[in-house]
Tab-separated table of C-alpha atoms and ligand atoms in Angstrom:
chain	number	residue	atom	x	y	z
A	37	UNK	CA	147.263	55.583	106.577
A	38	UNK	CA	145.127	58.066	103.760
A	39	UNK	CA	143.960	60.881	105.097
A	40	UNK	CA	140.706	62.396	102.919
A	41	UNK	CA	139.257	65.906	102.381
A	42	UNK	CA	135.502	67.076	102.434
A	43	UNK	CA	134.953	70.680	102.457
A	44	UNK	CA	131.842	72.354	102.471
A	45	UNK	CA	129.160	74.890	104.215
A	46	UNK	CA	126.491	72.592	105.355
A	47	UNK	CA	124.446	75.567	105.468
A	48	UNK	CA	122.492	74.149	106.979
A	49	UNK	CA	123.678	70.383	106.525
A	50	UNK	CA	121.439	67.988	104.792
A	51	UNK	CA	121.110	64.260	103.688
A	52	UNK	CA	122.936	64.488	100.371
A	53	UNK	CA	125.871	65.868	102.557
A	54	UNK	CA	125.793	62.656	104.889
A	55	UNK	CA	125.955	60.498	101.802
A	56	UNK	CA	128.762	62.506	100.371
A	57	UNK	CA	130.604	61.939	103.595
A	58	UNK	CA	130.207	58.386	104.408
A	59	UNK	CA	131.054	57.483	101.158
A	60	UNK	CA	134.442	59.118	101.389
A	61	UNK	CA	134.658	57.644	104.866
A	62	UNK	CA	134.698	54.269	103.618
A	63	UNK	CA	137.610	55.270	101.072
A	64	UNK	CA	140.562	56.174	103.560
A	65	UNK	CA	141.031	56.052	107.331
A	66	UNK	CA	141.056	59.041	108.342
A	67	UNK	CA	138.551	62.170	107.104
A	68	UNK	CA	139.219	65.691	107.825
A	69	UNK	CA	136.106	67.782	106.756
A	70	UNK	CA	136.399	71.626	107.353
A	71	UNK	CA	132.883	73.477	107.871
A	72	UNK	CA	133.512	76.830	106.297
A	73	UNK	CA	131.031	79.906	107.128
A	74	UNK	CA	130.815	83.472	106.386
A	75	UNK	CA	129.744	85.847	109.018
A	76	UNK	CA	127.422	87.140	107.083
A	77	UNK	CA	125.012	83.863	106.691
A	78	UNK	CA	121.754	83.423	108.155
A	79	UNK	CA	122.239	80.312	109.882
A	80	UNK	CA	125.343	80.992	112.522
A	81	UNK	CA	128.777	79.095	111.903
A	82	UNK	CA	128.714	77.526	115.505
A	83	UNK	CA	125.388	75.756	115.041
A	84	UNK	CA	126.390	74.731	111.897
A	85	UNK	CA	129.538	72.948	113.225
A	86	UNK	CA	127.591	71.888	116.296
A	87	UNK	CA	124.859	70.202	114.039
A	88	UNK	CA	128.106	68.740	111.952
A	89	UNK	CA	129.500	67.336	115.472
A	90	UNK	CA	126.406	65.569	116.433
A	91	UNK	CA	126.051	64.292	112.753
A	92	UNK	CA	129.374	62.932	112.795
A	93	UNK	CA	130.358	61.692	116.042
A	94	UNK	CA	133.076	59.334	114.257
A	95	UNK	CA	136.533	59.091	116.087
A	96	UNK	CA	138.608	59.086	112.703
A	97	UNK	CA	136.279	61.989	111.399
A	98	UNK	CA	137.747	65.350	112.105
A	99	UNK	CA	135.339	67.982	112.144
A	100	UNK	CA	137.028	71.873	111.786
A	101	UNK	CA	135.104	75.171	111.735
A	102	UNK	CA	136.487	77.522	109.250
A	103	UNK	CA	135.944	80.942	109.873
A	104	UNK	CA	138.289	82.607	106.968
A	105	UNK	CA	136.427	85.286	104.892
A	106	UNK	CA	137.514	83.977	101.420
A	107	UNK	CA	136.455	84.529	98.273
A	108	UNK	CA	133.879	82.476	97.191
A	109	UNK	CA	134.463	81.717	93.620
A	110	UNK	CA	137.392	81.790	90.979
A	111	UNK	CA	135.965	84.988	89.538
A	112	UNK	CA	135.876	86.922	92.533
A	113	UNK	CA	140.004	87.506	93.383
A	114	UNK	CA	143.193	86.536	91.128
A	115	UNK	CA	144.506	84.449	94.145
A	116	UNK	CA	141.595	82.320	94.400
A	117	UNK	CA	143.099	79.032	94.085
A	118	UNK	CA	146.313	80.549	96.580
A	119	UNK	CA	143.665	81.732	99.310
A	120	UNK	CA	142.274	78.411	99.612
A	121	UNK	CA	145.276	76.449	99.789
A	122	UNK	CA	146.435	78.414	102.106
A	123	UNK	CA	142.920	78.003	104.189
A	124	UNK	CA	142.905	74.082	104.008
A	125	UNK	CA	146.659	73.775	104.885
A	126	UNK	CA	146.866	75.860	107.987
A	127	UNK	CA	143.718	73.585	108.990
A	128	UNK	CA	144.531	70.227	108.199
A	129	UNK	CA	147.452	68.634	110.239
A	130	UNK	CA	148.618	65.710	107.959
A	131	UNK	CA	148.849	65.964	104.088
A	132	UNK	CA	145.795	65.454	102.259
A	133	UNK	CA	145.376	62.482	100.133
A	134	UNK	CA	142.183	62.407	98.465
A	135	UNK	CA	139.874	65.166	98.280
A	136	UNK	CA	135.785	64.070	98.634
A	137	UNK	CA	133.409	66.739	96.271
A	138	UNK	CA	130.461	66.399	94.037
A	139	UNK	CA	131.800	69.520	92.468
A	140	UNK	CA	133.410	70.558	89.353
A	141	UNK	CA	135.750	72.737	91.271
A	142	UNK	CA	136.944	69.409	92.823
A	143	UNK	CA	139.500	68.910	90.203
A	144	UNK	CA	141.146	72.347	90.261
A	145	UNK	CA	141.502	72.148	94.035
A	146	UNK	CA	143.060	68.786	94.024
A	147	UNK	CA	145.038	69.914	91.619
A	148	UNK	CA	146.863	72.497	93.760
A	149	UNK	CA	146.469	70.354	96.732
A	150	UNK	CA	148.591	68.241	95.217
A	151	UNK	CA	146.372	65.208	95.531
A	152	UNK	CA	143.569	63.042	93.828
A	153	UNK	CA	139.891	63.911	93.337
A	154	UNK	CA	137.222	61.306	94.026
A	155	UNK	CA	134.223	62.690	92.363
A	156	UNK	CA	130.879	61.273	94.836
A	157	UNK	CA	127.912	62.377	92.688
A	158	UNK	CA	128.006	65.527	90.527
A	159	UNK	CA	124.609	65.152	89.500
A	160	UNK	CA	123.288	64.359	92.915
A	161	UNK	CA	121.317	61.470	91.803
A	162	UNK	CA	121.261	59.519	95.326
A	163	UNK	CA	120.255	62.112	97.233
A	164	UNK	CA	118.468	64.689	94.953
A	165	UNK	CA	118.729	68.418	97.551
A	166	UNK	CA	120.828	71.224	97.570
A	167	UNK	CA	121.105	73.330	100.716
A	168	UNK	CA	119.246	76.481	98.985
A	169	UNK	CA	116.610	74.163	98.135
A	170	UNK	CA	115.955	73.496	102.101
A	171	UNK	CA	116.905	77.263	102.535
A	172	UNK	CA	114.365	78.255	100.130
A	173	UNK	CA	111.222	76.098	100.989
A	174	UNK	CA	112.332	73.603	104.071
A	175	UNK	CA	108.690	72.179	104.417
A	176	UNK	CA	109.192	71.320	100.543
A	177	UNK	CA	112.365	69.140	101.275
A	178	UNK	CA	111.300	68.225	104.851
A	179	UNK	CA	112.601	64.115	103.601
A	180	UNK	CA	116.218	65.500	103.596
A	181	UNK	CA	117.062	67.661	106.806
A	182	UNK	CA	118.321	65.293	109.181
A	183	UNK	CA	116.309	64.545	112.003
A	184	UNK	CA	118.364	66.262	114.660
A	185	UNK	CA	118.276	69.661	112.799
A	186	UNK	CA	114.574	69.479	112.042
A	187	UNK	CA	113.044	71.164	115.095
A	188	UNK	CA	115.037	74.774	114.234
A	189	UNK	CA	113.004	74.543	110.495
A	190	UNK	CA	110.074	73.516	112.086
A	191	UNK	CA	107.212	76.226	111.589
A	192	UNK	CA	105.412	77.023	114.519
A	193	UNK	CA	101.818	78.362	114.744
A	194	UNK	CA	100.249	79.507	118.136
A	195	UNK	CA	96.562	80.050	117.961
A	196	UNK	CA	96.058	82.670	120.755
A	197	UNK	CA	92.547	84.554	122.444
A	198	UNK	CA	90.674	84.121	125.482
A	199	UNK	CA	88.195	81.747	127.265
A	200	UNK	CA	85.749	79.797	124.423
A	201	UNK	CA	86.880	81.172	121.099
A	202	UNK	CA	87.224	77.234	119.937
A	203	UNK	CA	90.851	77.775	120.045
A	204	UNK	CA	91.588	73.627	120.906
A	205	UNK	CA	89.126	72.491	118.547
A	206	UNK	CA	90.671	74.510	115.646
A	207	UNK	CA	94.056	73.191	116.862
A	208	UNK	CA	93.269	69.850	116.313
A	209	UNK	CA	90.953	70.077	113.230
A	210	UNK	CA	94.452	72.074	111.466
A	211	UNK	CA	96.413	69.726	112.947
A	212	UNK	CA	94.718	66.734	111.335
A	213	UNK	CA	94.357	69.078	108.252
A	214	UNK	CA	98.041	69.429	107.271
A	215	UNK	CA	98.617	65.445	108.803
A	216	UNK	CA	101.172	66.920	111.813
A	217	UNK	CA	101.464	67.648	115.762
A	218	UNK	CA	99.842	69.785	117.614
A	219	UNK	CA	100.804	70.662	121.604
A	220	UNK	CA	97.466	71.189	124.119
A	221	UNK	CA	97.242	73.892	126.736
A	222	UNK	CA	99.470	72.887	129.522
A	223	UNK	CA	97.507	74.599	132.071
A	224	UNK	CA	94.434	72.455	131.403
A	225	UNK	CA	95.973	69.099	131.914
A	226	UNK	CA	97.918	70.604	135.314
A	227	UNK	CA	94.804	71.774	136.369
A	228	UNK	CA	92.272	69.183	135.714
A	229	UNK	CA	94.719	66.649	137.358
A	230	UNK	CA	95.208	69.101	140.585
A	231	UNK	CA	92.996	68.245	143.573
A	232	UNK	CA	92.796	71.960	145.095
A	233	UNK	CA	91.915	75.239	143.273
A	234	UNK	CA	94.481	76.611	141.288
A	235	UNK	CA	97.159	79.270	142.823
A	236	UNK	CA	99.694	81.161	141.624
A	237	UNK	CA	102.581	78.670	142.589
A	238	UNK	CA	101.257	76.877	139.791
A	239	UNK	CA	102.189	79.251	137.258
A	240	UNK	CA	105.858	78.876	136.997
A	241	UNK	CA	105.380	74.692	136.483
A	242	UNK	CA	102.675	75.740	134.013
A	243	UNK	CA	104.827	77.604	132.070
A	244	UNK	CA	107.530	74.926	132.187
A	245	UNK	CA	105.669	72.296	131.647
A	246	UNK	CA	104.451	74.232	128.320
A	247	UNK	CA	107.576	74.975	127.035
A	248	UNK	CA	109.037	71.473	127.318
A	249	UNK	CA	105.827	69.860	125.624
A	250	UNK	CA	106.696	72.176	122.988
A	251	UNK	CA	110.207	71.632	122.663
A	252	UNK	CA	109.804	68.107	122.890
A	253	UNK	CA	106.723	68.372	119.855
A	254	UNK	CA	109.379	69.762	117.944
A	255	UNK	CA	111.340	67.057	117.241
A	256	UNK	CA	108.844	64.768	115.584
A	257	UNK	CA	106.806	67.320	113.752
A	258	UNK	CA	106.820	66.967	109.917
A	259	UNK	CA	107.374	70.690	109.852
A	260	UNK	CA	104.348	72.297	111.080
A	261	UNK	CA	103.543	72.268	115.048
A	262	UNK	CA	99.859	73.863	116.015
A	263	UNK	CA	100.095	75.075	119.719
A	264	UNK	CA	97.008	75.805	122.134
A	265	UNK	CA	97.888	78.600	123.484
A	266	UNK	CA	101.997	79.783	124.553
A	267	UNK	CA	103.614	81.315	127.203
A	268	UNK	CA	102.468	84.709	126.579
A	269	UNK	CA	98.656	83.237	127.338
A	270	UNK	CA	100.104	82.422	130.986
A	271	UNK	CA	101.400	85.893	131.568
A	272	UNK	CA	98.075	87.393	130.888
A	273	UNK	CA	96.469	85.029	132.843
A	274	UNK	CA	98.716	85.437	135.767
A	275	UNK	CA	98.303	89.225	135.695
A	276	UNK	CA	94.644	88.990	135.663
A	277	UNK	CA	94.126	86.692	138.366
A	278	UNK	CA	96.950	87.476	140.660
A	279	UNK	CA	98.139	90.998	139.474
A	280	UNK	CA	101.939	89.275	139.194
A	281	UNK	CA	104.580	88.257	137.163
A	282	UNK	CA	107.255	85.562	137.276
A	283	UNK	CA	110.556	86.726	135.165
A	284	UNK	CA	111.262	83.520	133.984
A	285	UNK	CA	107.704	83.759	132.506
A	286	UNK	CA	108.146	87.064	131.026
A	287	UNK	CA	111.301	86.623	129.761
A	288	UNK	CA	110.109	83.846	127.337
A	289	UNK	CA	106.404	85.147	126.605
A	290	UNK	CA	108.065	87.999	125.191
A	291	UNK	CA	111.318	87.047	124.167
A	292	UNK	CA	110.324	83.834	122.000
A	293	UNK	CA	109.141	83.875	118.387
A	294	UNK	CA	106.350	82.093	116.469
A	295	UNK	CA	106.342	81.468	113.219
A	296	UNK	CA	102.917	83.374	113.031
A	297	UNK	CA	99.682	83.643	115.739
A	298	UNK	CA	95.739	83.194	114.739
A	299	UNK	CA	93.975	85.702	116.767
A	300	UNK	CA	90.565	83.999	117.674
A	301	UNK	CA	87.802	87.034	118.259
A	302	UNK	CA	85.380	86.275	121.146
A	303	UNK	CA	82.106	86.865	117.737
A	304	UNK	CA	81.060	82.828	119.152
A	305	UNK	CA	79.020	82.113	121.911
A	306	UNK	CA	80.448	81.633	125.254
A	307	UNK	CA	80.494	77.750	126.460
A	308	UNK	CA	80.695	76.978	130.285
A	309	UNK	CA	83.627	74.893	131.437
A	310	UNK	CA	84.920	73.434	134.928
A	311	UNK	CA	88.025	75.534	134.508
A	312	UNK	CA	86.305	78.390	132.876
A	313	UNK	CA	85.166	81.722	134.792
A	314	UNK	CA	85.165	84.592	132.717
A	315	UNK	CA	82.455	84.243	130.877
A	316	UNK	CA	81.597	88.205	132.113
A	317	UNK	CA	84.935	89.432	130.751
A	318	UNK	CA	85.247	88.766	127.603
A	319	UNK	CA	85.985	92.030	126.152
A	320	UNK	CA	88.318	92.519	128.791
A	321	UNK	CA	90.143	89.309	128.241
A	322	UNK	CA	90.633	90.240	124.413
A	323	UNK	CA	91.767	94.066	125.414
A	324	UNK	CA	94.653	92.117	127.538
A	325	UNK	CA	95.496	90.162	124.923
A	326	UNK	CA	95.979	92.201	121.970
A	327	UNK	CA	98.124	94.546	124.397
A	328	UNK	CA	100.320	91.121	125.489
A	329	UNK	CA	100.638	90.639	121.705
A	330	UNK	CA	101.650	94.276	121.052
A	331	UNK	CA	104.273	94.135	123.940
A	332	UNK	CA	105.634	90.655	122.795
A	333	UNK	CA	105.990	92.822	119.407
A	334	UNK	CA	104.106	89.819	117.314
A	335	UNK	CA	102.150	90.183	113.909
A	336	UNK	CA	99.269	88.158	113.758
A	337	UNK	CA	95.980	87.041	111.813
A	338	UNK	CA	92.623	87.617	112.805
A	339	UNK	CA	89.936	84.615	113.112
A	340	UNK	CA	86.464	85.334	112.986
A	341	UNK	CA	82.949	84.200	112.431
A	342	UNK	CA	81.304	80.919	112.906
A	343	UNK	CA	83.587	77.254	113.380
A	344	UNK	CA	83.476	76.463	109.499
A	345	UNK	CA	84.539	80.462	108.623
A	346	UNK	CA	86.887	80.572	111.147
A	347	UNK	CA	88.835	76.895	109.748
A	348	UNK	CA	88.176	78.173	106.413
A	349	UNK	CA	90.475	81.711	106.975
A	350	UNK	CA	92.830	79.221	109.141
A	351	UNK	CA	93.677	76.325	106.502
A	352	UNK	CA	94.049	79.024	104.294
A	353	UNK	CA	96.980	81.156	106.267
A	354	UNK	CA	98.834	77.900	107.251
A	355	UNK	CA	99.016	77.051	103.298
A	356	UNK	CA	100.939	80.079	102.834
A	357	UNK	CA	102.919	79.899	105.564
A	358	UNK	CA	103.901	75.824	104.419
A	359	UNK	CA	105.618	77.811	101.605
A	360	UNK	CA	107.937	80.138	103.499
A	361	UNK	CA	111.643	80.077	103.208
A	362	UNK	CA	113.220	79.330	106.305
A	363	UNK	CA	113.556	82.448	109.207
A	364	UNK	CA	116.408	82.984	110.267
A	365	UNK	CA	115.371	84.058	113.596
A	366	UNK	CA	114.825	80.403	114.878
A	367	UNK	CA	119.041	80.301	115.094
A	368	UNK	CA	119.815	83.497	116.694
A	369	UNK	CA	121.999	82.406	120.056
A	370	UNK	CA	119.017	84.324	122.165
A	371	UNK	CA	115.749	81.953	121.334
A	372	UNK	CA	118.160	78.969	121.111
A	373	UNK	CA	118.869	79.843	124.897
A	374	UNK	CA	115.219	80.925	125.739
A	375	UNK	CA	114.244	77.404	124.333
A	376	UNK	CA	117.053	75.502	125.696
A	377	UNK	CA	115.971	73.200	128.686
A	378	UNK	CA	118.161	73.822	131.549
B	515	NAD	N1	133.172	77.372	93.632
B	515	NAD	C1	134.455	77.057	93.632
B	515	NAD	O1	135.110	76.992	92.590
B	515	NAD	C2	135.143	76.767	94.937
B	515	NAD	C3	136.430	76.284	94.910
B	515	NAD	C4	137.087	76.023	96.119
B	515	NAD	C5	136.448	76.274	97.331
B	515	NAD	N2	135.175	76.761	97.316
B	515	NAD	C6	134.566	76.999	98.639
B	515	NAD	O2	134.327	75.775	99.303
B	515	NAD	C7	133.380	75.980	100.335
B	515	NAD	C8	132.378	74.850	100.372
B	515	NAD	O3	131.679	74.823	99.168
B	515	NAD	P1	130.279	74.207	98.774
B	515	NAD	O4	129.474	75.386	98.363
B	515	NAD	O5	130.524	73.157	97.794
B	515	NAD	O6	129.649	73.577	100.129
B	515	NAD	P2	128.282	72.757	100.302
B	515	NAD	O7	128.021	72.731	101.736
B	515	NAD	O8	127.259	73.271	99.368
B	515	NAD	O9	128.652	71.282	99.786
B	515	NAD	C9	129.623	70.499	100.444
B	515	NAD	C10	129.898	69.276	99.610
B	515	NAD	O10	128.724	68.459	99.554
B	515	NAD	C11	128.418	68.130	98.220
B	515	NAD	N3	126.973	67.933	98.067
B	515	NAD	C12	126.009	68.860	98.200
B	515	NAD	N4	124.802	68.309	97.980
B	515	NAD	C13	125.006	67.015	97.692
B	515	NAD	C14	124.131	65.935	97.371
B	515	NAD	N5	122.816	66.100	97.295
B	515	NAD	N6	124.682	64.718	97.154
B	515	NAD	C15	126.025	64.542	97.226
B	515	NAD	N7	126.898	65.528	97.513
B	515	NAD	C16	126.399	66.756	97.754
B	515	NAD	C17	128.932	69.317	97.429
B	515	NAD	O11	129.103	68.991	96.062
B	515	NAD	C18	130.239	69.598	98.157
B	515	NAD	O12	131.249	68.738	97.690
B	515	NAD	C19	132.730	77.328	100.041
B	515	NAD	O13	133.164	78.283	100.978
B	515	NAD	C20	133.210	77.650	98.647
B	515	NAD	O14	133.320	79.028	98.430
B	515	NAD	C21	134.522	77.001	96.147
């Protein structure tokens, strides 16, 4: 029975890792590969292994989360080499046979493994990525996150203001823009479909229903998701008409983070609507809104002037954000739970 060896961060894990551990897969029976993080990266070590688990749900693939706080190159301590023998024995249970790398360090570290190095793809030809790469500029590299992972890297832009700034209309037209998905206002499907007027029971299912047409958008974007409106639009709307507040609302309309917001000024005429009646307050409406967007702490860009100025200034923001490194605030444990589906 040969027992193999991948180590590696998988920070955050990516295609070129998959390949690097199926191949060894298919060269012994059993595969021990030890995730190894560092308190002090951006993405947590728990997701990281959790991603790894769900990647690699493989019987004769054992999965390990390293949490040591070793040295991270030769140069760095005397008793490099020492440390990380000492690491990989106390968390492998049978004797290594082959260690799995496309790394020049793989030789050294078989070396005082005591075992032989299988060399995968140094140059990375197969699968051309590096994890900084998808740190650096994940929209770039989109191709090579796996699929699973994708919704935590996906960037996501909420175009907020109140009634008739042409915020759904500038959803789609950026949506078809930049080729991705974009999520409608909940509330308007909910309440177009309802026979009676609305009420404020039909808040909290508003809400919900929002936030799981969001998280479910996330998984098939191609990085960018455009959303009509968030949570934070219900809570302002609930206050308004009903002087209330639901905690679960409030929790989430403040607690969860956007990528970046497009604040749409009310400088357009006002258009009449079924589900539209406040036409009257529209200075109001904005007042409440900047102060929900103040309270929910969130930076934002101003939209103004006529439909063509106002997708002008829009395409224009959502280029520069396409180029942003990953934030590190999609993985905190808090927003994971906030957006977690229970
Ligand atoms: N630098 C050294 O000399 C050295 C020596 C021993 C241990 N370590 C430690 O080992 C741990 C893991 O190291 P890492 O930085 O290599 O982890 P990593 O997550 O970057 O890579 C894991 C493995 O996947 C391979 N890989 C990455 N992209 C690939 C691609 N596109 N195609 C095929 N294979 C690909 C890597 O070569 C590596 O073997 C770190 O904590 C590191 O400090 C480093």
């Amino acid at each position: 029975m040969t027992h193999g060896l991948v180590l590696g961060k998988f920070y955050p894990p990516h295609k070129g890792h998959i390949h690097l551990i199926t191949e060894a897969k298919k060269k012994c029976d059993e595969l021990t590969v030890l995730v190894c993080s560092l308190q002090r990266e951006k993405i947590p070590g728990e997701l990281r292994f959790e991603w790894m688990q769900n990647l690699f749900p493989d019987p004769k693939i054992h999965l390990i989360w390293v949490q040591d706080e070793n040295p991270q190159y030769p140069e760095e301590d005397p008793d490099f080499w020492k440390v990380w023998r000492r690491t990989i024995e106390s968390h492998t249970k049978r004797k290594v046979d082959y260690l799995f790398t496309s790394e020049e360090y793989g030789d050294p570290l078989s070396k005082v493994l005591g075992c032989t190095h299988t060399l995968i793809d140094l140059e990375r030809n197969s699968i051309p990525i590096s994890a900084s790469q998808i740190r650096e500029t994940p929209l770039k590299h989109w191709q090579w996150i796996p699929e699973l992972i994708r919704p935590y890297f996906v960037k996501r832009i909420v175009l907020t203001g109140s009634e008739s700034v042409g915020k759904t209309s500038l959803t789609q037209i950026l949506a078809k823009h930049f080729q991705t998905n974009w999520i409608p206002e909940f509330a308007r499907e909910y309440l177009e479909s309802k026979e009676n007027p609305m009420d404020e029971s039909d808040f909290l299912p508003i809400a919900r229903g929002h936030l799981l047409s969001e998280v479910e958008a996330a998984k098939t974007s191609n990085g960018i998701l455009f959303l009509d409106t968030d949570l934070l639009t219900t809570k302002v709307y609930l206050e308004r008409y009903y002087e209330s507040e639901i905690p679960w609302l409030t929790e989430r309309a403040l607690g969860l983070k956007y990528e970046s917001s497009l604040f749409l000024d009310i400088d357009i005429p006002w258009i009449q609507d079924q589900l539209r009646d406040l036409g009257e307050e529209r200075e109001s409406m904005r007042t409440r809104f900047l102060q929900a967007m103040k309270e929910a702490n969130r930076d934002f860009y101003w939209i103004r002037g006529d439909y063509r100025e106002r997708e002008k200034q829009a395409i224009k923001i959502v280029k520069q954000i396409q180029n942003l490194p990953m934030n590190p605030e999609s993985f905190t444990k808090e927003l994971r739970r906030l957006r977690n589906f229970e």
